[in-house]
Every structure is written in structure tokens, then in C-alpha cells.
């Protein structure tokens, strides 16, 4: 997957709305580099000094993790105030499924064509992680 920041997604949307050239266009807005989850974690570890490892789990194991965090499965659920994961678990689990099935593997330069800029890299996002946090951070894990 070519991971892209929410900031770049918002920028792309603003550019598309401000231009008459893209009102009926279909664009694939994605990040600077296509990579595996393992490569994503490697970049994160290098940038942060952490030693996170990746272990593939089943979708049901993934749901169990989110259930234990009281993350609702759907957007109709009740969201916990200051949640670490302010999303529905259905969305996050199906996102993982889409990556595994190769549905997120397309890499384009549509962001650059639209904005004239390069998208932020995963390395940059990790090096400036405070600017990219979502939800409350409660973990005390070391």
C-alpha cells in the first residue's frame, strides 16, 4: 500500500474542489511509496527507536483486540470518550482485509499531478508523529 497522510488527503480534496478540471475525474490519491506492512514497521522503528514487530492475525483476533478496547464494531455503536481508536472496528478490520487482498496496491502520481507537490513520506510522518496522532493516547506499553 502507498500510505498517505490525512493532511495530504485533505489537501488533495481542496485542490480538486478548487479546480474545474477534476469535478468528474476519478483520482487514486496515495502516498509517495508503495510498501508492505513489514516495511512500514521497519521505517517506523528506525524513525522512533522503537522495536515493534509484525505478526499476522486473523480478522476475528483483530476484532477481539478492538472489542477489548471497547471500540464499537459499527459507526452505530457507542464511542468511548477520548478513545485510543476513534473508529469502528469493522472499518479497521476490512481495511486490513483490503490490504491483504491487494486492493490497495495501486500506486499513482495523481496527488502530484493534482497539487504539484510530492506527498509526505511515511518516514516524515513517523519523524513528526506528534503532528499525525488521532485519538487519545493512553498506552503505557514499553
PDB file of N, CA and C in Angstrom, residues 55-95:
ATOM      1  N   UNK A  55       3.040  -9.309  13.480  1.00  0.00           N
ATOM      2  CA  UNK A  55       2.576 -10.685  13.493  1.00  0.00           C
ATOM      3  C   UNK A  55       1.197 -10.696  12.866  1.00  0.00           C
ATOM      4  N   UNK A  56       1.037 -11.459  11.815  1.00  0.00           N
ATOM      5  CA  UNK A  56      -0.259 -11.533  11.156  1.00  0.00           C
ATOM      6  C   UNK A  56      -1.244 -12.252  12.067  1.00  0.00           C
ATOM      7  N   UNK A  57      -2.455 -11.700  12.167  1.00  0.00           N
ATOM      8  CA  UNK A  57      -3.515 -12.307  12.971  1.00  0.00           C
ATOM      9  C   UNK A  57      -4.760 -12.446  12.112  1.00  0.00           C
ATOM     10  N   UNK A  58      -5.684 -13.244  12.572  1.00  0.00           N
ATOM     11  CA  UNK A  58      -6.936 -13.421  11.837  1.00  0.00           C
ATOM     12  C   UNK A  58      -7.842 -12.213  12.070  1.00  0.00           C
ATOM     13  N   UNK A  59      -8.838 -12.090  11.233  1.00  0.00           N
ATOM     14  CA  UNK A  59      -9.795 -11.000  11.416  1.00  0.00           C
ATOM     15  C   UNK A  59     -10.509 -11.123  12.757  1.00  0.00           C
ATOM     16  N   UNK A  60     -10.839 -12.321  13.177  1.00  0.00           N
ATOM     17  CA  UNK A  60     -11.520 -12.490  14.470  1.00  0.00           C
ATOM     18  C   UNK A  60     -10.597 -12.096  15.629  1.00  0.00           C
ATOM     19  N   UNK A  61      -9.309 -12.397  15.529  1.00  0.00           N
ATOM     20  CA  UNK A  61      -8.364 -11.950  16.557  1.00  0.00           C
ATOM     21  C   UNK A  61      -8.278 -10.421  16.565  1.00  0.00           C
ATOM     22  N   UNK A  62      -8.312  -9.824  15.393  1.00  0.00           N
ATOM     23  CA  UNK A  62      -8.279  -8.370  15.287  1.00  0.00           C
ATOM     24  C   UNK A  62      -9.523  -7.758  15.935  1.00  0.00           C
ATOM     25  N   UNK A  63     -10.703  -8.334  15.637  1.00  0.00           N
ATOM     26  CA  UNK A  63     -11.937  -7.860  16.285  1.00  0.00           C
ATOM     27  C   UNK A  63     -11.830  -7.989  17.808  1.00  0.00           C
ATOM     28  N   UNK A  64     -11.258  -9.085  18.291  1.00  0.00           N
ATOM     29  CA  UNK A  64     -11.152  -9.304  19.738  1.00  0.00           C
ATOM     30  C   UNK A  64     -10.301  -8.209  20.393  1.00  0.00           C
ATOM     31  N   UNK A  65      -9.242  -7.781  19.717  1.00  0.00           N
ATOM     32  CA  UNK A  65      -8.400  -6.705  20.253  1.00  0.00           C
ATOM     33  C   UNK A  65      -9.223  -5.426  20.385  1.00  0.00           C
ATOM     34  N   UNK A  66      -9.952  -5.073  19.327  1.00  0.00           N
ATOM     35  CA  UNK A  66     -10.764  -3.856  19.363  1.00  0.00           C
ATOM     36  C   UNK A  66     -11.920  -3.985  20.354  1.00  0.00           C
ATOM     37  N   UNK A  67     -12.516  -5.180  20.453  1.00  0.00           N
ATOM     38  CA  UNK A  67     -13.581  -5.401  21.438  1.00  0.00           C
ATOM     39  C   UNK A  67     -13.058  -5.162  22.850  1.00  0.00           C
ATOM     40  N   UNK A  68     -11.842  -5.620  23.128  1.00  0.00           N
ATOM     41  CA  UNK A  68     -11.248  -5.435  24.455  1.00  0.00           C
ATOM     42  C   UNK A  68     -10.992  -3.961  24.756  1.00  0.00           C
ATOM     43  N   UNK A  69     -10.830  -3.147  23.697  1.00  0.00           N
ATOM     44  CA  UNK A  69     -10.621  -1.704  23.862  1.00  0.00           C
ATOM     45  C   UNK A  69     -11.952  -0.943  23.870  1.00  0.00           C
ATOM     46  N   UNK A  70     -13.061  -1.689  23.838  1.00  0.00           N
ATOM     47  CA  UNK A  70     -14.405  -1.099  23.778  1.00  0.00           C
ATOM     48  C   UNK A  70     -14.631  -0.254  22.528  1.00  0.00           C
ATOM     49  N   UNK A  71     -14.004  -0.643  21.431  1.00  0.00           N
ATOM     50  CA  UNK A  71     -14.234   0.032  20.160  1.00  0.00           C
ATOM     51  C   UNK A  71     -15.476  -0.592  19.534  1.00  0.00           C
ATOM     52  N   UNK A  72     -16.489   0.226  19.193  1.00  0.00           N
ATOM     53  CA  UNK A  72     -17.690  -0.345  18.588  1.00  0.00           C
ATOM     54  C   UNK A  72     -17.380  -0.949  17.222  1.00  0.00           C
ATOM     55  N   UNK A  73     -18.127  -1.981  16.859  1.00  0.00           N
ATOM     56  CA  UNK A  73     -17.885  -2.630  15.569  1.00  0.00           C
ATOM     57  C   UNK A  73     -18.414  -1.804  14.408  1.00  0.00           C
ATOM     58  N   UNK A  74     -19.446  -1.031  14.627  1.00  0.00           N
ATOM     59  CA  UNK A  74     -20.015  -0.213  13.553  1.00  0.00           C
ATOM     60  C   UNK A  74     -20.078   1.245  13.993  1.00  0.00           C
ATOM     61  N   UNK A  75     -20.343   2.118  13.051  1.00  0.00           N
ATOM     62  CA  UNK A  75     -20.467   3.535  13.384  1.00  0.00           C
ATOM     63  C   UNK A  75     -21.750   3.821  14.152  1.00  0.00           C
ATOM     64  N   UNK A  76     -22.643   2.841  14.240  1.00  0.00           N
ATOM     65  CA  UNK A  76     -23.862   2.997  15.049  1.00  0.00           C
ATOM     66  C   UNK A  76     -23.587   2.739  16.530  1.00  0.00           C
ATOM     67  N   UNK A  77     -22.384   2.235  16.837  1.00  0.00           N
ATOM     68  CA  UNK A  77     -22.049   1.889  18.210  1.00  0.00           C
ATOM     69  C   UNK A  77     -21.777   3.118  19.056  1.00  0.00           C
ATOM     70  N   UNK A  78     -21.591   2.879  20.352  1.00  0.00           N
ATOM     71  CA  UNK A  78     -21.309   3.963  21.287  1.00  0.00           C
ATOM     72  C   UNK A  78     -19.796   4.111  21.427  1.00  0.00           C
ATOM     73  N   UNK A  79     -19.298   5.288  21.057  1.00  0.00           N
ATOM     74  CA  UNK A  79     -17.863   5.535  21.106  1.00  0.00           C
ATOM     75  C   UNK A  79     -17.466   6.057  22.473  1.00  0.00           C
ATOM     76  N   UNK A  80     -16.378   5.499  22.992  1.00  0.00           N
ATOM     77  CA  UNK A  80     -15.856   5.888  24.295  1.00  0.00           C
ATOM     78  C   UNK A  80     -15.195   7.259  24.181  1.00  0.00           C
ATOM     79  N   UNK A  81     -15.475   8.135  25.131  1.00  0.00           N
ATOM     80  CA  UNK A  81     -14.848   9.456  25.163  1.00  0.00           C
ATOM     81  C   UNK A  81     -13.332   9.286  25.259  1.00  0.00           C
ATOM     82  N   UNK A  82     -12.604  10.072  24.480  1.00  0.00           N
ATOM     83  CA  UNK A  82     -11.132  10.027  24.455  1.00  0.00           C
ATOM     84  C   UNK A  82     -10.583   8.661  24.063  1.00  0.00           C
ATOM     85  N   UNK A  83     -11.264   7.991  23.150  1.00  0.00           N
ATOM     86  CA  UNK A  83     -10.838   6.666  22.714  1.00  0.00           C
ATOM     87  C   UNK A  83      -9.466   6.706  22.058  1.00  0.00           C
ATOM     88  N   UNK A  84      -8.682   5.645  22.268  1.00  0.00           N
ATOM     89  CA  UNK A  84      -7.412   5.484  21.559  1.00  0.00           C
ATOM     90  C   UNK A  84      -7.662   5.210  20.085  1.00  0.00           C
ATOM     91  N   UNK A  85      -8.802   4.661  19.774  1.00  0.00           N
ATOM     92  CA  UNK A  85      -9.160   4.286  18.401  1.00  0.00           C
ATOM     93  C   UNK A  85     -10.563   4.822  18.108  1.00  0.00           C
ATOM     94  N   UNK A  86     -10.664   6.087  17.708  1.00  0.00           N
ATOM     95  CA  UNK A  86     -11.994   6.682  17.499  1.00  0.00           C
ATOM     96  C   UNK A  86     -12.602   6.301  16.146  1.00  0.00           C
ATOM     97  N   UNK A  87     -12.636   5.007  15.871  1.00  0.00           N
ATOM     98  CA  UNK A  87     -13.174   4.471  14.634  1.00  0.00           C
ATOM     99  C   UNK A  87     -14.001   3.239  14.966  1.00  0.00           C
ATOM    100  N   UNK A  88     -14.736   2.729  13.993  1.00  0.00           N
ATOM    101  CA  UNK A  88     -15.414   1.451  14.200  1.00  0.00           C
ATOM    102  C   UNK A  88     -14.455   0.329  13.805  1.00  0.00           C
ATOM    103  N   UNK A  89     -14.529  -0.784  14.514  1.00  0.00           N
ATOM    104  CA  UNK A  89     -13.601  -1.876  14.209  1.00  0.00           C
ATOM    105  C   UNK A  89     -13.908  -2.517  12.858  1.00  0.00           C
ATOM    106  N   UNK A  90     -15.167  -2.495  12.412  1.00  0.00           N
ATOM    107  CA  UNK A  90     -15.470  -3.024  11.077  1.00  0.00           C
ATOM    108  C   UNK A  90     -14.621  -2.327  10.023  1.00  0.00           C
ATOM    109  N   UNK A  91     -14.510  -1.009  10.130  1.00  0.00           N
ATOM    110  CA  UNK A  91     -13.721  -0.258   9.165  1.00  0.00           C
ATOM    111  C   UNK A  91     -12.253  -0.613   9.213  1.00  0.00           C
ATOM    112  N   UNK A  92     -11.721  -0.811  10.411  1.00  0.00           N
ATOM    113  CA  UNK A  92     -10.293  -1.104  10.536  1.00  0.00           C
ATOM    114  C   UNK A  92      -9.980  -2.533  10.107  1.00  0.00           C
ATOM    115  N   UNK A  93     -10.854  -3.479  10.443  1.00  0.00           N
ATOM    116  CA  UNK A  93     -10.612  -4.869  10.054  1.00  0.00           C
ATOM    117  C   UNK A  93     -10.756  -5.028   8.541  1.00  0.00           C
ATOM    118  N   UNK A  94     -11.759  -4.413   7.945  1.00  0.00           N
ATOM    119  CA  UNK A  94     -11.921  -4.533   6.498  1.00  0.00           C
ATOM    120  C   UNK A  94     -10.821  -3.785   5.752  1.00  0.00           C
ATOM    121  N   UNK A  95     -10.244  -2.752   6.352  1.00  0.00           N
ATOM    122  CA  UNK A  95      -9.087  -2.071   5.772  1.00  0.00           C
ATOM    123  C   UNK A  95      -7.928  -3.062   5.665  1.00  0.00           C
TER     124      UNK A  95
END
